[in-house]
Coordinates of C-alpha atoms and ligand atoms in Angstrom, one line a residue:
X8 CA 21.7 -148.9 -251.6
X9 CA 25.3 -149.8 -251.0
X10 CA 28.5 -148.3 -252.5
X11 CA 27.0 -145.2 -253.9
X12 CA 28.1 -142.4 -256.2
X13 CA 28.1 -139.1 -254.3
X14 CA 28.1 -135.4 -255.3
X15 CA 28.7 -132.4 -253.1
X16 CA 27.3 -129.1 -254.4
X17 CA 29.1 -126.1 -252.8
X18 CA 32.1 -128.3 -252.2
X19 CA 34.5 -125.3 -251.8
X20 CA 32.3 -123.6 -249.1
X21 CA 32.5 -123.7 -245.3
X22 CA 30.0 -126.6 -245.1
X23 CA 30.9 -128.5 -248.3
X24 CA 34.5 -129.0 -247.3
X25 CA 33.4 -130.5 -244.0
X26 CA 31.0 -132.8 -245.8
X27 CA 33.9 -134.3 -247.8
X28 CA 36.0 -134.6 -244.5
X29 CA 33.1 -136.4 -242.7
X30 CA 32.5 -138.8 -245.6
X31 CA 36.2 -139.8 -245.6
X32 CA 36.5 -139.9 -241.8
X33 CA 33.4 -142.0 -241.3
X34 CA 34.4 -144.3 -244.2
X35 CA 31.1 -143.6 -246.0
X36 CA 30.7 -146.4 -248.7
X37 CA 31.1 -144.1 -251.7
X38 CA 32.2 -145.5 -255.0
X39 CA 33.0 -142.0 -256.1
X40 CA 32.8 -138.5 -254.8
X41 CA 32.2 -135.6 -257.3
X42 CA 32.8 -132.1 -256.1
X43 CA 30.7 -129.3 -257.6
X44 CA 30.7 -125.6 -257.1
X45 CA 30.3 -122.4 -259.2
X46 CA 32.1 -122.0 -262.5
X47 CA 34.6 -119.7 -260.6
X48 CA 35.9 -122.7 -258.7
X49 CA 36.0 -125.2 -261.6
X50 CA 39.5 -126.8 -261.7
X51 CA 40.3 -126.1 -258.1
X52 CA 41.9 -129.1 -256.3
X53 CA 40.8 -130.2 -252.9
X54 CA 42.7 -132.8 -250.9
X55 CA 41.2 -135.2 -248.3
X56 CA 42.9 -138.2 -246.8
X57 CA 45.7 -138.2 -249.4
X58 CA 43.3 -138.1 -252.4
X59 CA 43.0 -135.1 -254.7
X60 CA 39.6 -134.2 -256.0
X61 CA 38.9 -131.7 -258.8
X62 CA 36.0 -129.3 -258.5
X63 CA 33.6 -129.1 -261.5
X64 CA 30.9 -126.6 -262.4
X65 CA 27.4 -127.5 -261.2
X66 CA 25.2 -128.3 -264.2
X67 CA 22.1 -130.5 -264.6
X68 CA 24.2 -133.1 -266.5
X69 CA 26.7 -133.3 -263.6
X70 CA 24.1 -135.4 -261.7
X71 CA 24.1 -138.2 -264.2
X72 CA 24.8 -141.5 -262.3
X73 CA 24.8 -139.8 -258.9
X74 CA 22.9 -141.6 -256.1
X75 CA 23.3 -139.1 -253.2
X76 CA 23.8 -135.4 -253.7
X77 CA 24.6 -133.1 -250.8
X78 CA 23.7 -129.5 -251.4
X79 CA 25.2 -126.5 -249.5
X80 CA 25.5 -123.6 -251.9
X81 CA 22.6 -121.4 -250.8
X82 CA 18.9 -121.6 -251.4
X83 CA 18.9 -120.3 -255.0
X84 CA 21.3 -123.1 -256.1
X85 CA 19.1 -125.8 -254.4
X86 CA 16.0 -124.2 -256.1
X87 CA 17.8 -124.4 -259.5
X88 CA 19.5 -127.8 -259.3
X89 CA 17.9 -130.1 -256.7
X90 CA 15.1 -131.3 -259.0
X91 CA 17.6 -131.8 -261.8
X92 CA 19.5 -134.2 -259.5
X93 CA 16.3 -136.0 -258.4
X94 CA 15.2 -136.3 -262.0
X95 CA 18.4 -138.2 -262.7
X96 CA 17.8 -140.6 -259.9
X97 CA 19.7 -139.0 -257.0
X98 CA 18.4 -138.5 -253.4
X99 CA 19.2 -134.9 -252.4
X100 CA 20.2 -134.0 -248.9
X101 CA 19.8 -130.2 -248.8
X102 CA 21.5 -128.0 -246.3
X103 CA 19.8 -124.8 -247.3
X104 CA 16.5 -123.4 -246.0
X105 CA 14.8 -123.8 -249.4
X106 CA 12.8 -127.0 -248.9
X107 CA 12.7 -127.2 -245.1
X108 CA 9.1 -126.1 -244.6
X109 CA 7.7 -127.9 -247.7
X110 CA 5.2 -130.4 -246.3
X111 CA 6.4 -133.1 -248.6
X112 CA 10.1 -132.7 -247.6
X113 CA 11.2 -134.5 -244.4
X114 CA 13.2 -132.3 -242.1
X115 CA 15.5 -134.7 -240.2
X116 CA 17.8 -135.0 -237.2
X117 CA 18.6 -138.7 -237.0
X118 CA 18.6 -138.8 -233.2
X119 CA 15.2 -137.1 -233.1
X120 CA 12.9 -138.1 -236.0
X121 CA 14.6 -140.8 -238.2
X122 CA 11.2 -142.2 -239.0
X123 CA 10.5 -139.2 -241.3
X124 CA 13.2 -140.4 -243.7
X125 CA 10.9 -143.1 -245.1
X126 CA 8.5 -140.5 -246.4
X127 CA 10.9 -138.7 -248.7
X128 CA 10.3 -138.3 -252.4
X129 CA 13.8 -137.4 -253.5
X130 CA 14.7 -134.5 -251.3
X131 CA 15.5 -134.5 -247.6
X132 CA 16.1 -131.2 -245.8
X133 CA 18.9 -130.8 -243.2
X134 CA 17.6 -128.3 -240.5
X135 CA 19.1 -125.0 -239.6
X136 CA 22.3 -125.4 -237.4
X137 CA 20.9 -123.6 -234.3
X138 CA 17.8 -125.8 -234.5
X139 CA 19.6 -129.1 -234.8
X140 CA 21.8 -128.7 -231.7
X141 CA 18.8 -127.5 -229.7
X142 CA 16.4 -130.3 -230.6
X143 CA 19.1 -133.0 -230.2
X144 CA 19.6 -131.9 -226.6
X145 CA 15.9 -131.4 -225.8
X146 CA 14.4 -134.5 -227.4
X147 CA 15.1 -136.9 -224.6
X148 CA 13.8 -134.4 -222.0
X149 CA 10.6 -133.8 -224.0
X150 CA 10.1 -137.6 -224.4
X151 CA 10.4 -138.1 -220.6
X152 CA 8.7 -135.0 -219.2
X153 CA 6.9 -133.2 -222.0
X154 CA 7.9 -129.8 -223.1
X155 CA 5.3 -127.1 -223.7
X156 CA 7.3 -123.9 -223.8
X157 CA 10.7 -122.9 -225.0
X158 CA 12.5 -119.6 -225.2
X159 CA 16.0 -119.5 -226.8
X160 CA 18.6 -116.8 -227.3
X161 CA 21.5 -117.7 -229.5
X162 CA 25.1 -116.6 -229.6
X163 CA 26.1 -117.7 -233.2
X164 CA 29.5 -118.0 -234.9
X165 CA 30.4 -116.3 -238.1
X166 CA 31.1 -119.5 -240.0
X167 CA 27.3 -120.0 -240.2
X168 CA 27.3 -117.2 -242.8
X169 CA 29.9 -119.0 -244.9
X170 CA 33.6 -118.7 -245.7
X171 CA 33.3 -115.0 -246.6
X172 CA 32.1 -114.1 -243.1
X173 CA 35.1 -116.0 -241.5
X174 CA 37.4 -113.9 -243.7
X175 CA 35.6 -110.7 -242.7
X176 CA 36.0 -111.4 -238.9
X177 CA 39.8 -112.1 -239.5
X178 CA 40.2 -109.0 -241.6
X179 CA 38.4 -106.7 -239.2
X180 CA 40.3 -108.1 -236.2
X181 CA 43.5 -107.1 -238.0
X182 CA 42.1 -103.7 -239.0
X183 CA 41.1 -103.1 -235.3
X184 CA 44.5 -104.0 -233.9
X185 CA 46.2 -101.9 -236.5
X186 CA 43.8 -99.0 -235.7
X187 CA 42.9 -98.8 -239.4
X188 CA 39.4 -98.3 -240.8
X189 CA 37.1 -101.3 -240.3
X190 CA 35.4 -102.5 -243.5
X191 CA 32.1 -104.3 -243.1
X192 CA 30.6 -105.9 -246.2
X193 CA 29.2 -109.3 -245.3
X194 CA 27.4 -109.3 -242.0
X195 CA 24.7 -109.2 -240.8
X196 CA 23.8 -110.6 -244.2
X197 CA 25.3 -110.0 -247.6
X198 CA 21.9 -109.0 -249.0
X199 CA 21.1 -106.6 -246.1
X200 CA 21.0 -102.9 -246.8
X201 CA 23.4 -101.9 -244.0
X202 CA 26.5 -103.8 -242.8
X203 CA 28.1 -103.6 -239.3
X204 CA 31.4 -104.8 -238.0
X205 CA 31.3 -108.1 -236.2
X206 CA 34.8 -107.9 -234.6
X207 CA 34.4 -106.8 -231.0
X208 CA 30.7 -106.5 -231.5
X209 CA 27.4 -108.4 -231.1
X210 CA 24.8 -108.1 -233.9
X211 CA 21.2 -108.9 -233.0
X212 CA 20.3 -109.8 -236.6
X213 CA 21.0 -113.1 -238.5
X214 CA 19.5 -113.2 -242.0
X215 CA 16.9 -110.6 -243.1
X216 CA 13.9 -109.3 -241.2
X217 CA 10.3 -110.5 -241.7
X218 CA 7.4 -108.0 -241.4
X219 CA 6.7 -109.6 -238.0
X220 CA 9.9 -108.0 -236.6
X221 CA 11.5 -111.4 -236.2
X222 CA 14.5 -112.3 -238.4
X223 CA 14.3 -115.2 -240.8
X224 CA 16.8 -117.1 -238.7
X225 CA 14.5 -116.7 -235.6
X226 CA 11.5 -117.8 -237.6
X227 CA 13.5 -120.9 -238.9
X228 CA 14.2 -121.9 -235.3
X229 CA 10.6 -121.5 -234.3
X230 CA 9.0 -123.3 -237.3
X231 CA 11.6 -126.0 -237.8
X232 CA 11.5 -127.0 -234.1
X233 CA 7.7 -127.5 -234.3
X234 CA 8.1 -129.5 -237.5
X235 CA 10.9 -131.7 -236.2
X236 CA 9.1 -132.5 -233.0
X237 CA 5.8 -132.7 -234.9
X238 CA 4.3 -130.6 -232.1
X239 CA 2.5 -127.5 -233.3
X240 CA 1.0 -126.7 -229.8
X241 CA 4.4 -126.0 -228.3
X242 CA 5.2 -122.3 -227.6
X243 CA 8.6 -121.4 -229.1
X244 CA 10.4 -118.0 -229.1
X245 CA 13.8 -117.2 -230.4
X246 CA 16.3 -114.3 -230.5
X247 CA 19.4 -114.9 -232.7
X248 CA 22.6 -112.9 -232.2
X249 CA 25.9 -113.1 -234.0
X250 CA 29.1 -113.0 -232.0
X251 CA 32.8 -112.7 -233.1
X252 CA 33.3 -116.5 -232.7
X253 CA 34.6 -118.5 -235.6
X254 CA 32.9 -121.8 -235.0
X255 CA 30.4 -123.1 -232.5
X256 CA 26.9 -121.8 -231.8
X257 CA 25.9 -121.3 -228.2
X258 CA 22.3 -121.1 -226.9
X259 CA 20.7 -120.0 -223.7
X260 CA 17.5 -122.1 -223.6
X261 CA 14.6 -121.8 -221.1
X262 CA 12.1 -124.7 -221.1
X263 CA 8.9 -125.4 -219.3
X264 CA 8.1 -129.1 -218.9
X265 CA 4.8 -130.8 -218.1
X266 CA 5.8 -132.7 -215.0
X267 CA 6.2 -131.4 -211.4
X268 CA 9.0 -132.2 -209.0
X269 CA 11.7 -132.8 -211.6
X270 CA 15.2 -132.0 -210.4
X271 CA 18.4 -130.9 -212.1
X272 CA 19.8 -134.4 -211.2
X273 CA 16.9 -136.0 -213.2
X274 CA 17.8 -133.9 -216.2
X275 CA 21.5 -134.8 -215.8
X276 CA 20.6 -138.5 -215.8
X277 CA 18.7 -138.2 -219.0
X278 CA 21.3 -136.2 -220.8
X279 CA 24.1 -138.6 -219.8
X280 CA 22.5 -141.3 -221.8
X281 CA 21.3 -139.1 -224.7
X282 CA 22.8 -140.1 -228.1
X283 CA 25.2 -137.5 -229.5
X284 CA 25.0 -135.4 -226.4
X285 CA 27.8 -134.7 -223.8
X286 CA 26.9 -133.3 -220.4
X287 CA 29.5 -130.8 -219.1
X288 CA 27.9 -129.4 -216.0
X289 CA 29.9 -128.8 -212.8
X290 CA 30.0 -125.3 -211.4
X291 CA 32.4 -126.5 -208.6
X292 CA 35.1 -127.1 -211.2
X293 CA 33.9 -124.4 -213.7
X294 CA 32.9 -127.1 -216.2
X295 CA 30.5 -125.8 -218.8
X296 CA 30.4 -125.9 -222.6
X297 CA 32.2 -123.2 -224.7
X298 CA 32.3 -122.7 -228.5
X299 CA 36.1 -122.6 -228.6
X300 CA 36.3 -126.2 -227.3
X301 CA 33.4 -127.5 -229.4
X302 CA 35.2 -126.7 -232.7
X303 CA 36.0 -129.9 -234.6
X304 CA 33.8 -132.1 -232.3
X305 CA 30.8 -134.0 -233.4
X306 CA 28.8 -133.8 -230.1
X307 CA 26.2 -131.4 -228.7
X308 CA 27.5 -130.1 -225.3
X309 CA 25.1 -129.2 -222.5
X310 CA 25.7 -127.5 -219.2
X311 CA 24.7 -124.7 -216.8
X312 CA 21.5 -126.6 -216.1
X313 CA 19.4 -124.8 -213.4
X314 CA 15.9 -125.0 -212.1
X315 CA 14.1 -121.7 -212.6
X316 CA 13.8 -119.9 -209.2
X317 CA 10.2 -118.8 -209.8
X318 CA 8.5 -121.3 -212.1
X319 CA 8.2 -124.9 -210.7
X320 CA 8.5 -126.6 -214.1
X321 CA 11.0 -124.2 -215.6
X322 CA 14.7 -125.0 -216.4
X323 CA 17.6 -123.2 -218.0
X324 CA 20.2 -124.9 -220.1
X325 CA 23.3 -123.8 -222.1
X326 CA 23.8 -125.7 -225.3
X327 CA 26.9 -125.5 -227.6
X328 CA 27.9 -127.4 -230.7
X329 CA 30.1 -126.9 -233.8
X330 CA 27.7 -125.4 -236.3
X331 CA 29.5 -126.7 -239.3
X332 CA 29.5 -130.3 -238.0
X333 CA 26.4 -131.5 -236.1
X334 CA 24.7 -128.3 -237.3
X335 CA 25.4 -129.0 -241.0
X336 CA 27.9 -131.5 -242.5
X337 CA 27.8 -134.3 -239.9
X338 CA 24.0 -134.3 -239.7
X339 CA 23.8 -134.5 -243.5
X340 CA 26.2 -137.4 -243.6
X341 CA 24.3 -139.1 -240.7
X342 CA 21.1 -138.8 -242.8
X343 CA 22.9 -140.4 -245.8
X344 CA 24.1 -143.2 -243.5
X345 CA 20.6 -143.9 -242.3
X346 CA 19.4 -144.0 -245.9
X347 CA 21.9 -146.9 -246.5
X348 CA 20.9 -148.8 -243.4
Ligands
25A419 O1 20.3 -121.4 -247.0 P1 20.8 -120.1 -247.4 O2 20.4 -119.0 -246.4 O3 20.4 -119.7 -248.8 O4 22.4 -120.0 -247.5 C1 23.2 -121.0 -247.2 C2 24.6 -120.5 -247.3 O5 25.1 -120.4 -245.9 C3 26.4 -121.1 -245.8 C4 26.8 -121.7 -247.1 O6 27.9 -120.9 -247.6 C5 25.6 -121.5 -248.0 O7 26.0 -120.9 -249.2 N1 26.2 -122.0 -244.7 C6 26.9 -122.0 -243.6 N2 26.5 -122.9 -242.7 C7 25.4 -123.4 -243.2 C8 24.5 -124.5 -242.8 N3 24.6 -125.0 -241.6 C9 25.2 -122.9 -244.5 N4 24.3 -123.3 -245.3 C10 23.5 -124.3 -244.9 N5 23.6 -124.8 -243.7 P2 29.3 -121.5 -247.9 O8 30.3 -120.4 -247.9 O9 29.5 -122.6 -247.0 O10 29.3 -122.1 -249.3 C11 29.0 -121.5 -250.4 C12 29.2 -122.6 -251.5 O11 28.3 -122.4 -252.6 C13 29.0 -122.5 -253.8 N6 28.4 -121.8 -254.8 C14 28.1 -120.4 -254.9 N7 27.5 -120.2 -256.1 C15 27.4 -121.3 -256.7 C16 27.9 -122.3 -255.9 N8 27.9 -123.6 -256.3 C17 27.4 -123.9 -257.5 N9 26.9 -123.0 -258.3 C18 26.8 -121.7 -258.0 N10 26.3 -120.8 -258.9 C19 30.3 -121.8 -253.4 O12 31.3 -122.2 -254.3 C20 30.6 -122.4 -252.1 O13 31.2 -123.7 -252.2 P3 32.2 -121.1 -255.2 O14 32.5 -121.8 -256.5 O15 31.5 -119.8 -255.2 O16 33.6 -121.0 -254.4 C21 33.7 -120.4 -253.3 C22 35.1 -119.9 -253.3 O17 35.2 -118.7 -254.1 C23 35.6 -117.6 -253.3 N11 34.8 -116.5 -253.6 C24 33.6 -116.2 -253.1 N12 33.1 -115.1 -253.6 C25 34.0 -114.7 -254.6 C26 35.1 -115.6 -254.6 N13 36.1 -115.5 -255.4 C27 36.1 -114.4 -256.2 N14 35.1 -113.6 -256.3 C28 34.0 -113.6 -255.5 N15 33.0 -112.7 -255.6 C29 35.6 -118.1 -251.9 O18 36.6 -117.6 -251.1 C30 35.7 -119.6 -252.0 O19 37.0 -120.0 -251.9
L14_420 O1 19.5 -121.7 -242.8 O2 24.1 -117.2 -240.9 O3 20.9 -123.2 -242.4 O4 24.5 -118.5 -239.2 C1 22.6 -121.5 -241.5 C2 23.6 -120.5 -241.0 C3 21.3 -119.7 -242.5 C4 22.3 -118.7 -242.0 C5 20.6 -122.1 -242.6 C6 24.0 -118.2 -240.2 C7 21.8 -121.1 -242.6 C8 22.9 -119.2 -240.7

């Protein structure tokens, strides 16, 4: 496949707009780019690199002639339209959670498991943003030293919950500074029974709860990590927390490797050469990753690497990346680039 016709479903959303930007910036060989969203957005104009694109309503017929369709409009839209796109000859790269755990759908981070791409039958799933940045940083460590246990706590940005959540944080910040009543309608999840303010707060709930007591976001991190590494023996635990940060998810990650006598310098050496990873780790100069500085950047930033003081094979890391880029739009476009290779 070369010079393809592309569609973006959810093109007006937080992720869809970044997909268009990345396609243009990376000179993706697209013959045409068709923007799709809900009926509400039909007719809206979106500009990128001096070109104006018009948004159309998503319908089954909109996929006629499309070779690659990026989906980022929520699971229900993927459920309704992904097969319609595949039926018309498109390969779907899906950003929602809908197909990720389907055994016939590859779940791909190009730096980690590109070989899975060959097995697709029309749909390829883009993993959850928190999972992508974590596995991208841990993959070279796992390859070298093994990795049998992982405990992660996340500090996630509101943009993960879409454009509405970004607006909510901005509105609440204004309400707070004006000492007026704070309105909470979007977070922790628009379908949750109760809503809490995110401005000046931390909410230990992302997505809905499962009967296990874990949230769906935590279960996504646990299950997707095992699927991407193709390692179902590994012990994985996750706690996901929302912070009043616009973009950039941060993660405190504890790992136990298989080998003894590994040093922080050994881990540094591995991460310095890891594709898509930037090491920022120097306590002497206060160098460590922060979400504010990850915004707009493609890489996964890693720092604060320490050996556990009690466990001989335990290490702590701090991993930060722009959740809308490597966590979503960039990873999807990289998948498409691999398909054309
Ligand atoms: O996987 P999940 O859990 O099911 O959910 C994934 C959701 O999380 C977001 C993303 O939301 C996605 O919907 N997300 C963030 N990070 C992600 C990541 N890493 C991620 N998802 C996956 N991986 P989003 O805000 O980025 O995008 C939503 C897009 O979906 C379009 N859409 C909605 N319904 C649709 C549809 N497209 C096709 N058919 C449908 N029926 C949506 O487009 C958006 O592009 P839109 O047309 O609804 O336009 C959005 C514009 O309209 C404004 N608006 C929103 N609500 C209202 C409204 N205007 C008036 N009234 C409203 N009620 C918005 O301000 C926006 O401008
Ligand atoms: O499953 O709210 O990819 O931060 C990514 C963003 C789920 C929600 C996914 C968030 C979505 C998540």
